[in-house]
PDB file of C-alpha atoms in Angstrom:
ATOM      1  CA  MET A   4       0.000   0.000   0.000  1.00  0.00           C
ATOM      2  CA  LYS A   5       2.872   2.351   0.785  1.00  0.00           C
ATOM      3  CA  LEU A   6       4.446   1.735  -2.636  1.00  0.00           C
ATOM      4  CA  LYS A   7       1.134   2.471  -4.332  1.00  0.00           C
ATOM      5  CA  SER A   8       0.787   5.857  -2.546  1.00  0.00           C
ATOM      6  CA  ILE A   9       4.392   6.819  -3.399  1.00  0.00           C
ATOM      7  CA  ILE A  10       3.805   6.037  -7.094  1.00  0.00           C
ATOM      8  CA  LEU A  11       0.510   7.971  -7.036  1.00  0.00           C
ATOM      9  CA  PHE A  12       2.239  10.943  -5.386  1.00  0.00           C
ATOM     10  CA  GLY A  13       5.025  10.845  -8.007  1.00  0.00           C
ATOM     11  CA  ILE A  14       2.577  10.791 -10.922  1.00  0.00           C
ATOM     12  CA  THR A  15       0.622  13.691  -9.402  1.00  0.00           C
ATOM     13  CA  SER A  16       3.812  15.724  -8.914  1.00  0.00           C
ATOM     14  CA  VAL A  17       4.979  15.133 -12.476  1.00  0.00           C
ATOM     15  CA  SER A  18       1.560  16.078 -13.889  1.00  0.00           C
ATOM     16  CA  PHE A  19       1.544  19.350 -11.921  1.00  0.00           C
ATOM     17  CA  LEU A  20       5.057  20.177 -13.138  1.00  0.00           C
ATOM     18  CA  ALA A  21       4.095  19.401 -16.736  1.00  0.00           C
ATOM     19  CA  PHE A  22       0.992  21.585 -16.458  1.00  0.00           C
ATOM     20  CA  GLY A  23       3.066  24.412 -14.970  1.00  0.00           C
ATOM     21  CA  ALA A  24       5.658  24.247 -17.751  1.00  0.00           C
ATOM     22  CA  PHE A  25       3.378  23.695 -20.749  1.00  0.00           C
ATOM     23  CA  GLY A  26      -0.098  24.737 -19.630  1.00  0.00           C
ATOM     24  CA  THR A  27       0.474  28.400 -18.807  1.00  0.00           C
ATOM     25  CA  SER A  28       0.723  31.168 -21.351  1.00  0.00           C
ATOM     26  CA  GLN A  29       4.013  32.971 -21.857  1.00  0.00           C
ATOM     27  CA  ASN A  30       4.331  36.578 -20.690  1.00  0.00           C
ATOM     28  CA  ALA A  31       4.702  39.306 -23.273  1.00  0.00           C
ATOM     29  CA  SER A  32       8.141  40.769 -23.695  1.00  0.00           C
ATOM     30  CA  ALA A  33       8.848  44.015 -21.873  1.00  0.00           C
ATOM     31  CA  HIS A  34      10.620  45.263 -24.996  1.00  0.00           C
ATOM     32  CA  THR A  35       7.564  45.484 -27.212  1.00  0.00           C
ATOM     33  CA  TRP A  36       7.653  47.942 -30.083  1.00  0.00           C
ATOM     34  CA  TRP A  37       4.687  50.317 -30.198  1.00  0.00           C
ATOM     35  CA  ASP A  38       3.392  52.336 -33.129  1.00  0.00           C
ATOM     36  CA  GLY A  39       3.688  56.126 -33.002  1.00  0.00           C
ATOM     37  CA  THR A  40       5.478  58.351 -30.482  1.00  0.00           C
ATOM     38  CA  PRO A  41       5.346  57.914 -26.685  1.00  0.00           C
ATOM     39  CA  SER A  42       2.993  60.387 -25.012  1.00  0.00           C
ATOM     40  CA  ALA A  43       5.736  61.363 -22.537  1.00  0.00           C
ATOM     41  CA  VAL A  44       7.764  62.830 -25.410  1.00  0.00           C
ATOM     42  CA  LYS A  45       4.981  64.437 -27.480  1.00  0.00           C
ATOM     43  CA  GLY A  46       4.919  68.208 -27.670  1.00  0.00           C
ATOM     44  CA  TYR A  47       7.293  71.060 -28.439  1.00  0.00           C
ATOM     45  CA  TRP A  48      10.713  71.053 -26.739  1.00  0.00           C
ATOM     46  CA  ARG A  49      13.466  73.657 -27.115  1.00  0.00           C
ATOM     47  CA  THR A  50      16.927  74.508 -25.833  1.00  0.00           C
ATOM     48  CA  ARG A  51      17.840  77.745 -24.158  1.00  0.00           C
ATOM     49  CA  SER A  52      18.538  80.599 -26.540  1.00  0.00           C
ATOM     50  CA  VAL A  53      22.124  81.011 -27.705  1.00  0.00           C
ATOM     51  CA  TYR A  54      23.501  84.211 -29.224  1.00  0.00           C
ATOM     52  CA  LEU A  55      24.950  83.561 -32.671  1.00  0.00           C
ATOM     53  CA  LYS A  56      27.491  86.148 -33.839  1.00  0.00           C
ATOM     54  CA  ASP A  57      27.170  85.030 -37.475  1.00  0.00           C
ATOM     55  CA  ILE A  58      23.551  86.114 -37.756  1.00  0.00           C
ATOM     56  CA  GLY A  59      23.595  88.660 -34.913  1.00  0.00           C
ATOM     57  CA  MET A  60      20.657  87.285 -32.935  1.00  0.00           C
ATOM     58  CA  ASN A  61      19.557  84.625 -30.451  1.00  0.00           C
ATOM     59  CA  ASN A  62      18.372  81.253 -31.709  1.00  0.00           C
ATOM     60  CA  HIS A  63      17.463  77.874 -30.207  1.00  0.00           C
ATOM     61  CA  ALA A  64      17.215  74.229 -31.261  1.00  0.00           C
ATOM     62  CA  SER A  65      13.823  72.527 -31.067  1.00  0.00           C
ATOM     63  CA  ILE A  66      12.150  69.124 -31.153  1.00  0.00           C
ATOM     64  CA  LYS A  67       8.514  68.799 -32.186  1.00  0.00           C
ATOM     65  CA  ALA A  68       6.997  65.361 -31.556  1.00  0.00           C
ATOM     66  CA  THR A  69       3.523  64.472 -32.807  1.00  0.00           C
ATOM     67  CA  SER A  70       1.802  61.100 -32.955  1.00  0.00           C
ATOM     68  CA  HIS A  71       3.790  59.663 -35.905  1.00  0.00           C
ATOM     69  CA  THR A  72       6.424  62.333 -36.670  1.00  0.00           C
ATOM     70  CA  ILE A  73       9.440  63.805 -34.868  1.00  0.00           C
ATOM     71  CA  THR A  74      11.176  66.914 -36.221  1.00  0.00           C
ATOM     72  CA  PHE A  75      14.451  68.323 -34.873  1.00  0.00           C
ATOM     73  CA  ALA A  76      15.829  71.635 -36.151  1.00  0.00           C
ATOM     74  CA  TYR A  77      18.236  74.382 -35.146  1.00  0.00           C
ATOM     75  CA  SER A  78      18.178  76.259 -38.439  1.00  0.00           C
ATOM     76  CA  ALA A  79      16.204  76.141 -41.651  1.00  0.00           C
ATOM     77  CA  SER A  80      18.820  73.929 -43.310  1.00  0.00           C
ATOM     78  CA  SER A  81      19.400  71.491 -40.430  1.00  0.00           C
ATOM     79  CA  ARG A  82      15.994  69.849 -40.158  1.00  0.00           C
ATOM     80  CA  ILE A  83      15.786  66.136 -39.280  1.00  0.00           C
ATOM     81  CA  THR A  84      12.334  64.605 -39.779  1.00  0.00           C
ATOM     82  CA  LEU A  85      11.420  61.030 -38.831  1.00  0.00           C
ATOM     83  CA  LYS A  86       8.050  59.787 -40.083  1.00  0.00           C
ATOM     84  CA  SER A  87       6.152  56.545 -39.433  1.00  0.00           C
ATOM     85  CA  THR A  88       7.685  56.299 -35.975  1.00  0.00           C
ATOM     86  CA  TYR A  89       7.610  53.312 -33.642  1.00  0.00           C
ATOM     87  CA  TRP A  90       9.108  53.143 -30.165  1.00  0.00           C
ATOM     88  CA  ARG A  91       9.957  51.071 -27.120  1.00  0.00           C
ATOM     89  CA  LYS A  92      10.825  51.901 -23.540  1.00  0.00           C
ATOM     90  CA  ILE A  93      14.461  51.118 -22.695  1.00  0.00           C
ATOM     91  CA  GLY A  94      14.637  52.389 -19.118  1.00  0.00           C
ATOM     92  CA  SER A  95      12.595  54.050 -16.428  1.00  0.00           C
ATOM     93  CA  ASN A  96      12.281  57.311 -18.400  1.00  0.00           C
ATOM     94  CA  SER A  97      14.136  56.474 -21.617  1.00  0.00           C
ATOM     95  CA  TYR A  98      12.665  55.754 -25.031  1.00  0.00           C
ATOM     96  CA  THR A  99      14.114  54.657 -28.365  1.00  0.00           C
ATOM     97  CA  ILE A 100      12.127  55.956 -31.308  1.00  0.00           C
ATOM     98  CA  HIS A 101      12.744  54.653 -34.851  1.00  0.00           C
ATOM     99  CA  GLY A 102      11.408  56.216 -38.004  1.00  0.00           C
ATOM    100  CA  ALA A 103      11.984  56.805 -41.687  1.00  0.00           C
ATOM    101  CA  MET A 104      14.129  59.878 -42.299  1.00  0.00           C
ATOM    102  CA  VAL A 105      12.648  61.923 -45.138  1.00  0.00           C
ATOM    103  CA  GLN A 106      15.994  63.474 -46.145  1.00  0.00           C
ATOM    104  CA  ASP A 107      17.710  60.059 -46.337  1.00  0.00           C
ATOM    105  CA  ASP A 108      15.371  58.245 -48.782  1.00  0.00           C
ATOM    106  CA  HIS A 109      13.266  56.951 -45.860  1.00  0.00           C
ATOM    107  CA  PHE A 110      16.155  55.000 -44.336  1.00  0.00           C
ATOM    108  CA  ASP A 111      15.485  53.958 -40.722  1.00  0.00           C
ATOM    109  CA  HIS A 112      17.130  56.151 -38.052  1.00  0.00           C
ATOM    110  CA  ARG A 113      16.874  56.259 -34.269  1.00  0.00           C
ATOM    111  CA  ILE A 114      16.329  59.009 -31.722  1.00  0.00           C
ATOM    112  CA  THR A 115      16.866  58.127 -28.073  1.00  0.00           C
ATOM    113  CA  VAL A 116      15.209  60.341 -25.495  1.00  0.00           C
ATOM    114  CA  LYS A 117      16.053  60.399 -21.784  1.00  0.00           C
ATOM    115  CA  LYS A 118      13.462  62.301 -19.749  1.00  0.00           C
ATOM    116  CA  ILE A 119      15.141  63.899 -16.733  1.00  0.00           C
ATOM    117  CA  GLY A 120      11.963  65.503 -15.395  1.00  0.00           C
ATOM    118  CA  PRO A 121       8.443  66.351 -16.558  1.00  0.00           C
ATOM    119  CA  TYR A 122       9.683  69.417 -18.459  1.00  0.00           C
ATOM    120  CA  TYR A 123      13.311  68.465 -19.216  1.00  0.00           C
ATOM    121  CA  LEU A 124      14.953  65.873 -21.528  1.00  0.00           C
ATOM    122  CA  HIS A 125      18.159  64.916 -23.357  1.00  0.00           C
ATOM    123  CA  ALA A 126      18.070  63.636 -26.954  1.00  0.00           C
ATOM    124  CA  TYR A 127      20.462  61.511 -29.015  1.00  0.00           C
ATOM    125  CA  PHE A 128      20.411  60.841 -32.773  1.00  0.00           C
ATOM    126  CA  ASP A 129      21.814  57.464 -33.867  1.00  0.00           C
ATOM    127  CA  GLY A 130      23.788  57.201 -30.622  1.00  0.00           C
ATOM    128  CA  HIS A 131      25.319  60.709 -30.646  1.00  0.00           C
ATOM    129  CA  LEU A 132      24.225  63.966 -29.051  1.00  0.00           C
ATOM    130  CA  ILE A 133      21.482  65.382 -31.246  1.00  0.00           C
ATOM    131  CA  THR A 134      23.080  68.845 -31.039  1.00  0.00           C
ATOM    132  CA  ARG A 135      26.566  67.543 -31.886  1.00  0.00           C
ATOM    133  CA  GLY A 136      28.485  69.916 -34.120  1.00  0.00           C
ATOM    134  CA  SER A 137      26.429  72.944 -33.088  1.00  0.00           C
ATOM    135  CA  VAL A 138      26.662  75.537 -30.319  1.00  0.00           C
ATOM    136  CA  TYR A 139      23.375  74.415 -28.733  1.00  0.00           C
ATOM    137  CA  PRO A 140      23.219  72.466 -25.468  1.00  0.00           C
ATOM    138  CA  ASN A 141      21.662  68.991 -25.396  1.00  0.00           C
ATOM    139  CA  SER A 142      19.081  70.025 -22.769  1.00  0.00           C
ATOM    140  CA  PHE A 143      15.536  70.500 -24.060  1.00  0.00           C
ATOM    141  CA  PHE A 144      12.730  72.096 -22.081  1.00  0.00           C
ATOM    142  CA  ARG A 145       8.989  71.823 -22.704  1.00  0.00           C
ATOM    143  CA  LYS A 146       7.607  75.051 -24.095  1.00  0.00           C
TER     144      LYS A 146
END
């Protein structure tokens, strides 16, 4: 009788383990790509004004993020526009946003945004400071 109860207990244990391994659904990945632009980034962001001696006036860099488009510019000739954006969260307040760059025959590029506070963020374009090569700081504030 003791052998029979041990065998029955073993079969029950194995069936519970099999149900636990194969019977439950798998969790969704935390790194899911979403269509559009994250709502935390949407809006108009700009740097502080910087005096430019070449043109004799103050100017600023800006990021405008709408539902499926992100535009970065610091002059009329330096506009970067990503359309058909999709994104994923990569940290507590960090987002990677991919999109087709209009000026580059719709080749896929990436903007990474790190939100420091509700009205303050840093931006990176393809892994480099988005304001690299310019006099503007990489600190954007919500307007």
